[in-house]
CSV table of C-alpha atoms and ligand atoms in Angstrom, one decimal:
chain,number,residue,atom,x,y,z
H,22,MET,CA,-31.9,5.6,3.0
H,23,LEU,CA,-30.6,7.5,6.0
H,24,ALA,CA,-29.7,5.9,9.3
H,25,SER,CA,-29.9,8.8,11.0
H,26,PRO,CA,-30.5,12.4,10.9
H,27,LEU,CA,-27.1,12.8,12.1
H,28,LEU,CA,-26.3,11.0,9.1
H,29,SER,CA,-26.6,12.2,5.2
H,30,SER,CA,-27.0,9.6,2.3
H,31,LEU,CA,-23.3,10.2,0.5
H,32,PHE,CA,-24.1,7.7,-2.3
H,33,ALA,CA,-27.7,6.7,-3.7
H,34,TRP,CA,-25.5,5.1,-5.5
H,35,ALA,CA,-29.5,4.1,-7.8
H,36,THR,CA,-28.1,4.5,-11.0
H,37,GLY,CA,-24.6,2.3,-11.0
H,38,LYS,CA,-23.0,-0.3,-9.6
H,39,LEU,CA,-20.4,0.6,-6.5
H,40,THR,CA,-17.4,-1.3,-6.9
H,41,ASN,CA,-13.7,-1.7,-6.1
H,42,TRP,CA,-11.5,0.9,-7.4
H,43,ALA,CA,-10.1,-1.6,-10.5
H,44,GLY,CA,-13.5,-2.4,-11.2
H,45,ASN,CA,-13.0,-5.9,-10.6
H,46,PHE,CA,-15.4,-6.9,-8.1
H,47,GLU,CA,-18.9,-5.2,-6.8
H,48,TYR,CA,-19.4,-4.5,-3.3
H,49,SER,CA,-22.2,-6.4,-1.9
H,50,THR,CA,-24.2,-3.8,-1.0
H,51,ASP,CA,-24.8,-0.7,-2.2
H,52,GLN,CA,-26.2,1.1,1.8
H,53,MET,CA,-23.8,3.4,2.3
H,54,TYR,CA,-23.4,6.1,5.4
H,55,SER,CA,-21.6,9.1,5.3
H,56,ALA,CA,-20.7,10.1,8.2
H,57,SER,CA,-19.2,13.6,9.0
H,58,SER,CA,-17.9,13.8,12.6
H,59,LEU,CA,-17.3,12.1,15.2
H,60,GLU,CA,-20.4,11.6,16.5
H,61,HIS,CA,-21.9,10.6,13.6
H,62,VAL,CA,-19.3,7.9,13.2
H,63,GLN,CA,-20.5,6.6,17.0
H,64,ASP,CA,-24.0,7.0,17.0
H,65,PHE,CA,-23.6,5.1,13.1
H,66,VAL,CA,-22.2,2.1,14.3
H,67,LYS,CA,-24.2,1.6,17.7
H,68,LYS,CA,-26.9,1.0,15.0
H,69,GLN,CA,-25.4,-1.2,13.4
H,70,SER,CA,-25.3,-4.9,13.5
H,71,ARG,CA,-22.6,-5.4,11.2
H,72,LEU,CA,-20.3,-2.9,9.0
H,73,LYS,CA,-17.3,-1.9,6.9
H,74,VAL,CA,-15.7,0.9,6.2
H,75,LEU,CA,-14.8,2.3,3.5
H,76,GLY,CA,-11.3,4.2,1.9
H,77,THR,CA,-10.7,5.2,-1.0
H,78,ARG,CA,-11.8,2.2,-3.1
H,79,HIS,CA,-7.5,0.8,-4.4
H,80,CYS,CA,-7.9,-2.7,-2.7
H,81,PHE,CA,-8.7,-5.2,-5.3
H,82,ASN,CA,-9.5,-8.2,-3.2
H,83,LYS,CA,-12.9,-8.2,-1.1
H,84,ILE,CA,-10.5,-6.4,2.4
H,85,ALA,CA,-13.6,-4.2,2.5
H,86,ASP,CA,-16.6,-4.9,0.8
H,87,SER,CA,-19.2,-5.3,3.4
H,88,LYS,CA,-23.1,-7.6,2.6
H,89,HIS,CA,-25.0,-5.1,5.6
H,90,GLN,CA,-23.0,-2.0,5.4
H,91,LEU,CA,-20.8,0.5,4.3
H,92,LEU,CA,-19.6,4.0,5.4
H,93,SER,CA,-17.2,6.5,4.3
H,94,LEU,CA,-15.4,9.2,6.3
H,95,LYS,CA,-14.5,11.2,3.3
H,96,ALA,CA,-16.4,14.5,4.9
H,97,MET,CA,-13.9,13.5,6.9
H,98,ASP,CA,-10.6,15.2,5.1
H,99,LYS,CA,-9.7,18.0,7.4
H,100,VAL,CA,-6.0,18.3,9.0
H,101,VAL,CA,-6.7,18.8,12.8
H,102,GLY,CA,-3.0,20.0,13.7
H,103,LEU,CA,0.6,20.2,12.9
H,104,ASP,CA,3.4,19.8,15.6
H,105,PRO,CA,6.5,21.0,14.4
H,106,ARG,CA,8.0,20.2,17.7
H,107,ALA,CA,6.9,16.9,17.9
H,108,ARG,CA,6.9,16.5,13.7
H,109,THR,CA,3.7,14.7,14.4
H,110,VAL,CA,0.0,16.0,11.4
H,111,THR,CA,-3.0,14.4,13.1
H,112,VAL,CA,-5.7,13.7,10.2
H,113,GLU,CA,-9.0,12.9,10.0
H,114,ALA,CA,-9.0,9.1,8.4
H,115,GLY,CA,-10.8,10.6,5.6
H,116,MET,CA,-7.4,11.8,4.6
H,117,SER,CA,-5.6,11.1,1.2
H,118,TYR,CA,-2.4,11.4,0.9
H,119,GLY,CA,-3.2,14.1,-2.2
H,120,GLN,CA,-4.3,15.8,0.4
H,121,LEU,CA,-2.0,16.3,2.8
H,122,CYS,CA,1.6,16.7,0.6
H,123,PRO,CA,0.9,19.6,-0.3
H,124,TYR,CA,0.2,20.8,2.5
H,125,LEU,CA,2.8,19.5,4.6
H,126,ASP,CA,5.1,20.9,2.5
H,127,ARG,CA,3.4,24.2,2.4
H,128,GLN,CA,4.3,24.0,6.0
H,129,ARG,CA,7.7,22.9,5.3
H,130,PHE,CA,7.2,19.5,6.4
H,131,ALA,CA,7.5,16.6,4.4
H,132,LEU,CA,6.6,12.0,4.6
H,133,HIS,CA,8.6,9.7,4.7
H,134,ASN,CA,8.3,8.2,2.0
H,135,LEU,CA,4.4,7.4,-0.4
H,136,ALA,CA,2.9,4.9,-2.5
H,137,SER,CA,3.5,4.5,-5.9
H,138,LEU,CA,0.0,6.8,-6.3
H,139,PRO,CA,-1.4,9.9,-4.3
H,140,PRO,CA,-4.7,9.7,-3.9
H,141,ILE,CA,-5.3,6.4,-1.7
H,142,SER,CA,-6.5,7.4,2.4
H,143,ILE,CA,-4.1,7.4,4.6
H,144,ALA,CA,-6.5,5.5,6.9
H,145,GLY,CA,-6.9,2.4,4.3
H,146,ALA,CA,-3.3,2.3,3.2
H,147,CYS,CA,-2.0,2.3,7.0
H,148,THR,CA,-4.9,-0.7,7.7
H,149,THR,CA,-3.0,-2.6,5.3
H,150,ALA,CA,0.3,-1.7,5.2
H,151,THR,CA,1.1,0.3,2.3
H,152,HIS,CA,4.3,0.8,1.1
H,153,GLY,CA,6.5,2.8,-1.4
H,154,SER,CA,10.6,1.8,-1.8
H,155,GLY,CA,14.0,1.9,-0.6
H,156,ASP,CA,16.7,0.3,1.8
H,157,LYS,CA,15.8,2.6,4.7
H,158,ASN,CA,11.9,3.0,4.7
H,159,GLY,CA,9.7,1.4,6.4
H,160,ASN,CA,6.4,1.0,5.3
H,161,LEU,CA,4.2,3.5,5.2
H,162,SER,CA,2.6,2.4,8.8
H,163,SER,CA,5.6,2.6,10.2
H,164,ALA,CA,4.9,6.9,10.4
H,165,ALA,CA,2.4,6.4,12.4
H,166,SER,CA,2.3,7.3,15.6
H,167,ALA,CA,-0.9,7.4,16.7
H,168,LEU,CA,-4.3,5.9,15.9
H,169,GLU,CA,-7.5,7.0,17.5
H,170,PHE,CA,-11.0,4.6,16.4
H,171,VAL,CA,-14.8,4.0,17.1
H,172,THR,CA,-15.0,0.4,19.0
H,173,ALA,CA,-17.9,-2.0,18.4
H,174,ALA,CA,-19.5,-0.2,20.8
H,175,GLY,CA,-19.2,2.9,19.5
H,176,ASP,CA,-16.4,3.8,21.8
H,177,VAL,CA,-14.0,6.0,21.0
H,178,VAL,CA,-10.2,4.9,22.3
H,179,LYS,CA,-6.8,6.2,21.3
H,180,LEU,CA,-3.6,4.7,21.0
H,181,SER,CA,-0.4,6.0,20.0
H,182,ARG,CA,3.3,4.9,20.1
H,183,ALA,CA,4.8,7.0,23.1
H,184,HIS,CA,2.2,4.9,25.5
H,185,ASP,CA,-0.1,1.8,24.4
H,186,GLY,CA,3.6,0.0,23.7
H,187,GLU,CA,2.3,-3.4,22.4
H,188,ASN,CA,-1.3,-2.9,21.8
H,189,PHE,CA,-0.7,0.1,20.1
H,190,ARG,CA,1.6,-1.9,17.5
H,191,GLY,CA,-1.9,-4.1,17.1
H,192,ALA,CA,-3.5,-1.9,16.6
H,193,VAL,CA,-1.7,0.9,13.2
H,194,VAL,CA,-2.5,-2.6,10.4
H,195,GLY,CA,-5.4,-3.2,11.9
H,196,LEU,CA,-6.9,-5.1,8.5
H,197,GLY,CA,-9.6,-3.0,8.9
H,198,ALA,CA,-11.0,-5.4,12.0
H,199,LEU,CA,-10.9,-2.8,15.1
H,200,GLY,CA,-12.8,0.0,14.3
H,201,VAL,CA,-13.8,2.8,12.5
H,202,ILE,CA,-10.5,4.7,12.8
H,203,THR,CA,-11.5,8.8,12.8
H,204,LYS,CA,-7.8,10.3,13.4
H,205,VAL,CA,-4.6,8.9,12.5
H,206,THR,CA,-0.6,10.6,13.0
H,207,LEU,CA,1.9,10.8,11.4
H,208,ASP,CA,5.8,11.3,11.9
H,209,VAL,CA,6.8,14.4,9.4
H,210,GLN,CA,10.1,15.4,8.8
H,211,PRO,CA,11.9,18.9,7.4
H,212,THR,CA,10.6,19.2,3.2
H,213,TYR,CA,12.9,17.8,0.7
H,214,GLN,CA,13.3,18.1,-3.0
H,215,MET,CA,14.4,15.1,-5.3
H,216,ARG,CA,15.2,14.0,-8.6
H,217,GLN,CA,14.0,10.9,-10.5
H,218,TYR,CA,16.9,9.1,-12.7
H,219,VAL,CA,14.8,6.0,-14.4
H,220,TYR,CA,17.5,4.0,-17.1
H,221,GLN,CA,16.8,1.5,-19.0
H,222,ASP,CA,17.4,-2.7,-19.5
H,223,LEU,CA,19.5,-4.2,-16.3
H,224,PRO,CA,20.3,-7.6,-16.9
H,225,MET,CA,19.8,-9.5,-14.7
H,226,ALA,CA,23.1,-11.2,-14.1
H,227,GLU,CA,23.4,-7.3,-12.5
H,228,LEU,CA,21.4,-7.6,-10.2
H,229,ARG,CA,22.1,-11.2,-8.9
H,230,ASP,CA,25.8,-10.3,-8.7
H,231,HIS,CA,24.7,-6.8,-7.1
H,232,PHE,CA,21.8,-7.0,-5.7
H,233,ASP,CA,22.2,-4.6,-2.1
H,234,ALA,CA,25.1,-2.5,-4.2
H,235,ILE,CA,21.4,-1.6,-7.0
H,236,GLU,CA,18.3,-1.0,-3.9
H,237,SER,CA,21.2,0.8,-2.2
H,238,SER,CA,22.3,3.3,-4.9
H,239,ALA,CA,18.9,5.4,-4.1
H,240,TYR,CA,16.8,6.8,-1.4
H,241,SER,CA,14.5,4.7,-3.0
H,242,VAL,CA,14.0,2.4,-6.2
H,243,SER,CA,12.4,0.8,-7.9
H,244,LEU,CA,13.0,-2.2,-11.0
H,245,PHE,CA,10.0,-2.7,-13.9
H,246,THR,CA,10.5,-5.8,-15.7
H,247,ASP,CA,8.6,-8.5,-18.2
H,248,TRP,CA,10.8,-11.7,-16.7
H,249,GLN,CA,11.2,-11.5,-20.3
H,250,LYS,CA,15.1,-11.1,-22.1
H,251,GLN,CA,17.1,-12.0,-18.4
H,252,ARG,CA,16.2,-7.6,-18.1
H,253,PHE,CA,14.7,-5.3,-16.2
H,254,ASN,CA,12.9,-3.0,-17.9
H,255,GLU,CA,13.4,-0.5,-16.2
H,256,VAL,CA,15.2,1.3,-13.2
H,257,TRP,CA,14.0,4.3,-11.3
H,258,LEU,CA,16.1,5.9,-9.0
H,259,LYS,CA,14.7,8.7,-6.6
H,260,THR,CA,17.3,10.4,-4.9
H,261,ARG,CA,17.9,13.1,-2.3
H,262,GLU,CA,19.2,16.4,-2.5
H,263,GLU,CA,20.6,16.0,0.7
H,264,SER,CA,23.4,18.9,2.0
H,265,GLY,CA,26.9,18.1,0.6
H,266,ARG,CA,26.1,15.0,-0.8
H,267,ARG,CA,24.8,14.8,-5.5
H,268,PHE,CA,24.0,12.2,-6.7
H,269,ASP,CA,26.0,12.3,-10.1
H,270,ALA,CA,23.7,10.2,-12.7
H,271,PRO,CA,26.6,7.5,-14.6
H,272,ALA,CA,26.5,7.6,-17.7
H,273,GLU,CA,25.9,3.7,-17.4
H,274,PHE,CA,23.7,1.6,-14.1
H,275,TYR,CA,25.5,-1.8,-14.3
H,276,GLY,CA,24.7,-2.0,-17.4
H,277,ALA,CA,22.0,0.2,-18.1
H,278,LYS,CA,21.2,3.0,-20.0
H,279,PRO,CA,19.9,6.2,-18.6
H,280,ALA,CA,16.0,6.9,-20.6
H,281,THR,CA,17.0,9.7,-22.7
H,282,ARG,CA,12.9,10.8,-21.8
H,283,ASN,CA,10.3,10.7,-18.9
H,284,VAL,CA,9.2,7.6,-19.5
H,285,HIS,CA,6.0,5.1,-18.7
H,286,PRO,CA,7.0,1.7,-16.3
H,287,ILE,CA,5.8,0.2,-19.1
H,288,ILE,CA,7.7,1.3,-22.1
H,289,GLU,CA,5.4,1.7,-24.8
H,290,LEU,CA,2.8,3.8,-22.6
H,291,ASN,CA,2.2,7.7,-23.0
H,292,ALA,CA,4.4,9.2,-20.2
H,293,GLU,CA,2.5,11.8,-19.4
H,294,ASN,CA,0.6,10.1,-15.6
H,295,CYS,CA,4.2,9.5,-14.6
H,296,THR,CA,6.3,11.5,-12.0
H,297,GLU,CA,8.5,14.1,-13.7
H,298,GLN,CA,12.0,12.5,-14.4
H,299,MET,CA,15.0,13.5,-16.0
H,300,GLY,CA,16.5,14.8,-12.8
H,301,VAL,CA,14.6,17.7,-12.0
H,302,PRO,CA,14.7,18.7,-9.2
H,303,GLY,CA,11.4,19.1,-7.3
H,304,PRO,CA,9.3,18.4,-3.8
H,305,TRP,CA,9.3,14.8,-2.0
H,306,TYR,CA,5.1,14.1,-3.4
H,307,GLU,CA,6.2,14.3,-7.4
H,308,ARG,CA,8.7,12.0,-7.1
H,309,LEU,CA,8.1,10.1,-4.4
H,310,PRO,CA,4.7,7.9,-6.1
H,311,HIS,CA,5.3,6.8,-10.4
H,312,PHE,CA,1.9,8.7,-10.8
H,313,ARG,CA,1.3,12.4,-10.6
H,314,MET,CA,-1.9,13.3,-8.8
H,315,GLY,CA,-5.1,12.7,-10.4
H,316,PHE,CA,-3.9,10.8,-13.4
H,317,THR,CA,-4.6,7.3,-14.2
H,318,PRO,CA,-2.0,5.3,-13.3
H,319,SER,CA,-1.8,2.2,-16.7
H,320,ALA,CA,-3.3,1.3,-19.1
H,321,GLY,CA,-6.8,1.5,-17.9
H,322,LYS,CA,-8.2,-1.4,-15.8
H,323,GLU,CA,-5.5,-3.6,-14.2
H,324,LEU,CA,-5.8,-6.5,-11.6
H,325,GLN,CA,-2.7,-6.9,-9.1
H,326,SER,CA,-0.4,-9.3,-6.6
H,327,GLU,CA,2.2,-8.3,-4.9
H,328,TYR,CA,4.2,-11.1,-2.2
H,329,PHE,CA,6.7,-10.2,0.2
H,330,VAL,CA,9.6,-12.2,0.8
H,331,PRO,CA,12.0,-11.8,3.8
H,332,ARG,CA,15.2,-9.4,2.1
H,333,GLN,CA,17.7,-12.3,2.7
H,334,HIS,CA,15.9,-14.6,0.5
H,335,ALA,CA,15.2,-11.2,-2.5
H,336,MET,CA,17.7,-12.9,-5.4
H,337,GLU,CA,16.4,-16.3,-5.0
H,338,ALA,CA,12.4,-15.4,-5.0
H,339,ILE,CA,13.4,-13.3,-7.8
H,340,LEU,CA,15.5,-15.9,-9.8
H,341,ALA,CA,12.4,-18.2,-8.8
H,342,VAL,CA,9.6,-15.7,-10.4
H,343,GLU,CA,11.5,-15.5,-13.6
H,344,LYS,CA,11.8,-19.1,-13.8
H,345,LEU,CA,7.8,-19.2,-14.1
H,346,ARG,CA,7.9,-15.7,-16.8
H,347,ASP,CA,6.3,-18.0,-19.6
H,348,GLN,CA,3.1,-18.6,-17.9
H,349,ILE,CA,3.6,-15.1,-16.4
H,350,THR,CA,3.8,-12.6,-19.0
H,351,PRO,CA,1.3,-13.6,-21.3
H,352,HIS,CA,-1.2,-12.2,-18.3
H,353,LEU,CA,1.3,-9.7,-17.1
H,354,MET,CA,1.2,-5.2,-17.9
H,355,ILE,CA,4.8,-5.1,-15.2
H,356,SER,CA,6.3,-6.6,-12.7
H,357,GLU,CA,7.8,-4.1,-10.4
H,358,ILE,CA,10.6,-5.1,-8.0
H,359,ARG,CA,10.6,-2.6,-4.1
H,360,THR,CA,13.1,-2.9,-0.8
H,361,ILE,CA,10.8,-2.5,2.2
H,362,ALA,CA,13.0,-1.9,6.0
H,363,ALA,CA,11.6,-3.9,9.2
H,364,ASP,CA,9.2,-2.9,11.9
H,365,ASP,CA,7.6,-3.3,14.9
H,366,LEU,CA,3.8,-3.9,13.7
H,367,TRP,CA,2.4,-7.2,14.8
H,368,MET,CA,-0.1,-7.3,10.9
H,369,SER,CA,3.0,-5.8,8.8
H,370,PRO,CA,4.3,-8.1,6.1
H,371,CYS,CA,8.2,-6.3,7.3
H,372,TYR,CA,7.4,-7.2,11.3
H,373,LYS,CA,10.5,-7.5,12.5
H,374,GLN,CA,12.1,-8.6,9.2
H,375,PRO,CA,13.1,-6.3,5.7
H,376,CYS,CA,11.7,-7.5,3.1
H,377,VAL,CA,11.7,-6.9,-0.9
H,378,THR,CA,8.5,-7.0,-2.4
H,379,ILE,CA,7.5,-8.6,-5.5
H,380,HIS,CA,4.4,-6.9,-7.3
H,381,PHE,CA,2.1,-8.0,-10.1
H,382,THR,CA,0.2,-5.7,-12.5
H,383,TRP,CA,-2.2,-8.2,-14.4
H,384,LYS,CA,-4.0,-7.9,-17.1
H,385,GLN,CA,-8.3,-7.7,-15.7
H,386,ASP,CA,-8.3,-11.6,-16.6
H,387,TRP,CA,-9.0,-13.1,-12.9
H,388,PRO,CA,-9.7,-16.5,-14.4
H,389,ALA,CA,-6.0,-16.8,-16.5
H,390,VAL,CA,-4.2,-14.6,-13.1
H,391,SER,CA,-5.9,-17.4,-11.0
H,392,ALA,CA,-4.5,-20.5,-12.5
H,393,VAL,CA,-0.9,-18.3,-12.1
H,394,LEU,CA,-1.3,-17.3,-9.0
H,395,PRO,CA,-1.0,-20.7,-7.3
H,396,VAL,CA,2.0,-21.3,-9.1
H,397,ILE,CA,3.9,-18.2,-8.2
H,398,GLU,CA,2.4,-18.6,-4.6
H,399,ARG,CA,4.2,-22.1,-5.2
H,400,GLU,CA,7.8,-20.9,-6.2
H,401,LEU,CA,7.4,-19.0,-3.6
H,402,ALA,CA,6.9,-20.8,-0.4
H,403,PRO,CA,10.5,-22.1,0.5
H,404,PHE,CA,11.0,-17.8,0.9
H,405,HIS,CA,7.8,-17.9,3.4
H,406,ALA,CA,6.4,-15.1,1.3
H,407,ARG,CA,3.2,-13.0,2.5
H,408,PRO,CA,0.7,-11.3,0.4
H,409,HIS,CA,-0.4,-7.6,0.8
H,410,TRP,CA,-3.3,-7.8,2.3
H,411,GLY,CA,-5.5,-5.5,-0.5
H,412,LYS,CA,-3.7,-7.4,-3.6
H,413,LEU,CA,-5.1,-10.5,-5.2
H,414,PHE,CA,-3.7,-13.9,-3.4
H,415,THR,CA,-4.7,-17.4,-3.8
H,416,MET,CA,-2.9,-18.3,-0.8
H,417,SER,CA,-4.5,-20.6,1.7
H,418,PRO,CA,-5.3,-18.9,5.9
H,419,ALA,CA,-2.8,-21.7,8.0
H,420,GLN,CA,-0.3,-20.5,5.1
H,421,LEU,CA,-1.0,-17.2,6.4
H,422,HIS,CA,-1.5,-18.3,9.9
H,423,SER,CA,1.9,-19.9,9.8
H,424,SER,CA,3.6,-16.6,8.9
H,425,TYR,CA,2.2,-14.5,11.6
H,426,GLU,CA,3.1,-14.9,14.5
H,427,LYS,CA,1.4,-12.8,17.1
H,428,LEU,CA,-1.4,-13.4,14.8
H,429,PRO,CA,-3.2,-14.8,17.9
H,430,GLU,CA,-2.2,-11.5,20.1
H,431,PHE,CA,-5.0,-9.7,17.0
H,432,ILE,CA,-7.3,-12.2,17.7
H,433,GLN,CA,-8.0,-11.9,20.9
H,434,LEU,CA,-7.0,-8.1,20.9
H,435,SER,CA,-9.8,-7.7,17.6
H,436,ARG,CA,-11.9,-9.2,20.2
H,437,LYS,CA,-11.5,-6.5,23.1
H,438,TYR,CA,-13.0,-4.0,20.3
H,439,ASP,CA,-15.2,-5.7,18.8
H,440,PRO,CA,-16.0,-9.0,20.1
H,441,GLN,CA,-19.8,-9.8,18.2
H,442,GLY,CA,-17.7,-9.6,14.9
H,443,LYS,CA,-19.8,-5.7,13.7
H,444,PHE,CA,-16.1,-4.9,12.0
H,445,ARG,CA,-15.6,-8.4,10.2
H,446,ASN,CA,-16.3,-10.0,6.3
H,447,ASP,CA,-16.2,-12.7,4.8
H,448,PHE,CA,-12.4,-11.4,3.7
H,449,LEU,CA,-11.6,-12.0,7.8
H,450,ASP,CA,-13.2,-15.0,8.9
H,451,THR,CA,-11.5,-16.8,5.9
H,452,ASN,CA,-8.6,-15.3,6.2
H,453,ILE,CA,-7.6,-14.0,10.0
H,454,PHE,CA,-11.0,-15.2,12.0
H,455,GLY,CA,-12.0,-18.7,10.5
H,456,ALA,CA,-8.7,-21.3,11.9
H,457,ALA,CA,-9.2,-19.4,15.2
B,530,LIG,C1,-3.6,1.9,-8.7
B,530,LIG,C2,-3.5,1.3,-7.3
B,530,LIG,C3,-1.9,1.5,-7.4
B,530,LIG,C4,-0.7,0.9,-5.9
B,530,LIG,N1,0.1,0.6,-5.6
B,530,LIG,C5,0.5,0.4,-4.2
B,530,LIG,C6,1.9,0.8,-3.8
B,530,LIG,O1,2.4,2.1,-4.3
B,530,LIG,N2,2.0,-0.2,-3.0
B,530,LIG,C7,1.5,-0.4,-1.8
B,530,LIG,O2,1.3,-1.1,-0.6
B,530,LIG,N3,-0.3,-0.5,-2.2
B,530,LIG,C8,-0.6,-0.7,-3.4
B,530,LIG,N4,-2.1,-0.5,-3.3
B,530,LIG,C9,-2.6,-1.0,-2.8
B,530,LIG,C10,-3.6,0.5,-2.1
B,530,LIG,O3,-2.6,0.9,-1.2
B,530,LIG,C11,-4.3,-0.2,-0.7
B,530,LIG,O4,-5.2,-2.2,-1.3
B,530,LIG,C12,-5.1,0.8,0.4
B,530,LIG,O5,-5.6,-0.1,1.1
B,530,LIG,C13,-5.7,1.3,-0.5
B,530,LIG,O6,-6.7,1.9,0.3
B,530,LIG,P1,-8.0,2.2,0.3
B,530,LIG,O7,-8.5,3.5,1.3
B,530,LIG,O8,-8.3,2.8,-0.5
B,530,LIG,O9,-8.4,0.8,0.6
B,530,LIG,P2,-9.8,0.4,0.3
B,530,LIG,O10,-10.4,-0.2,-0.1
B,530,LIG,O11,-11.2,1.3,0.8
B,530,LIG,O12,-10.4,-0.4,2.5
B,530,LIG,C14,-9.3,-1.0,2.5
B,530,LIG,C15,-9.1,-1.7,4.4
B,530,LIG,O13,-9.0,-0.5,5.3
B,530,LIG,C16,-10.3,-0.5,6.2
B,530,LIG,N5,-10.3,0.9,6.2
B,530,LIG,C17,-10.9,1.9,5.0
B,530,LIG,N6,-11.0,2.8,5.9
B,530,LIG,C18,-11.1,2.7,7.1
B,530,LIG,C19,-10.9,3.8,8.5
B,530,LIG,N7,-11.4,4.8,9.1
B,530,LIG,N8,-11.1,3.2,9.9
B,530,LIG,C20,-10.8,1.3,9.9
B,530,LIG,N9,-10.2,0.9,8.1
B,530,LIG,C21,-10.6,1.0,7.4
B,530,LIG,C22,-11.1,-1.1,5.4
B,530,LIG,O14,-12.4,-1.4,5.8
B,530,LIG,C23,-10.4,-1.7,4.5
B,530,LIG,O15,-10.9,-3.0,5.3
B,530,LIG,C24,-2.8,0.7,-4.6
B,530,LIG,C25,-3.7,-0.1,-5.2
B,530,LIG,C26,-4.0,0.4,-6.5
B,530,LIG,C27,-5.5,-0.1,-7.6
């Protein structure tokens, strides 16, 4: 199994199938190697004709798939350095947010935002524009200030926000196409405390009339709905403890009533795997995600899809989806609405536009989900919706191409570091390089 004496085989996978986290697909090869140093990565990359890096396998589509060779950087999970003056932390690319956050907090630092659960690899999240919520919060990639990666030739490239301008902005949401990311530098800020409040049954009409006020009422806002009964089942407000400012949780929030206990986004499910609510103060990394470290977030098997809509179309887009409720709800576990600030990263769905995201956690029934996705995508097309890079969609490559103005430059940039397509796979060939 060993490709070189420098490399150790991480998983034989002889007894089990190598699947993504959700188990909805099996990778097309079981050949996976683990690198434990930059030199190992360089040596391995030079010897392969085609490969993909596997992060924490949390994507629902085949963006990480390879028919040839998978490379794991799981063993490269150390903090390289914290620079308190520059307010940055540099980590090896195999590290997850779940590993980084407690360390940062112990050093009295924090990140600006997190996704719904912590055990996602930092490199995998940044390369797919993974996000949390908050009107003023860019996606997680927007915190990246420098990258180190190994090109197809095995060379080491370092790009930074400060020195490499457009090339850096093209590389951060790189979709795994530019090379093997070996280090990521992230902006940090002084640590902070948060409180989480949940309200139940927000009328759709209140959201329609007060969308901006509701979304800006807390540092991070998530609305959960099953699309039935013209209401949002739950509103999660994540507030930051600011000196001199305190969030006074009202007895009623735009017609919604405060939850009287910790709840799960799917109200019927046990909330023990959810982060603390009821206004109990706690560290940022135990309030920003919805789910606690180490817990399975939903009710077992699931699929996910998510669409980014330019903020100015938020309410129209939500109402367009709501019209489809009777086609959606039978296959749905829960939907979530979040907001994200604009950024300047070429392949980010929030490139130069603040967005609202409409997310669907589906039951694991791909035939049913694949039938309803085109219907949703058709309704959202007038609003120029873009799909999440790591979730399931059926939009055509032509539609994707027309919604990313920087795509031609991104293709050029990829070719600079990977002229023969060593890091490409079917997903990238179809959706990115196909029409090039
Ligand atoms: C339960 C659950 C909850 C989620 N919640 C959210 C959420 O709140 N918000 C959100 O936006 N998304 C969310 N996601 C989606 C998830 O964050 C993204 O799919 C993310 O890309 C997962 O990272 P990963 O490392 O697991 O990716 P993988 O699936 O392992 O890989 C994704 C891509 O990253 C590339 N990659 C990984 N590491 C490297 C590297 N070192 N160098 C080069 N390329 C690399 C892979 O080749 C592939 O192209 C969720 C997913 C799950 C399963």
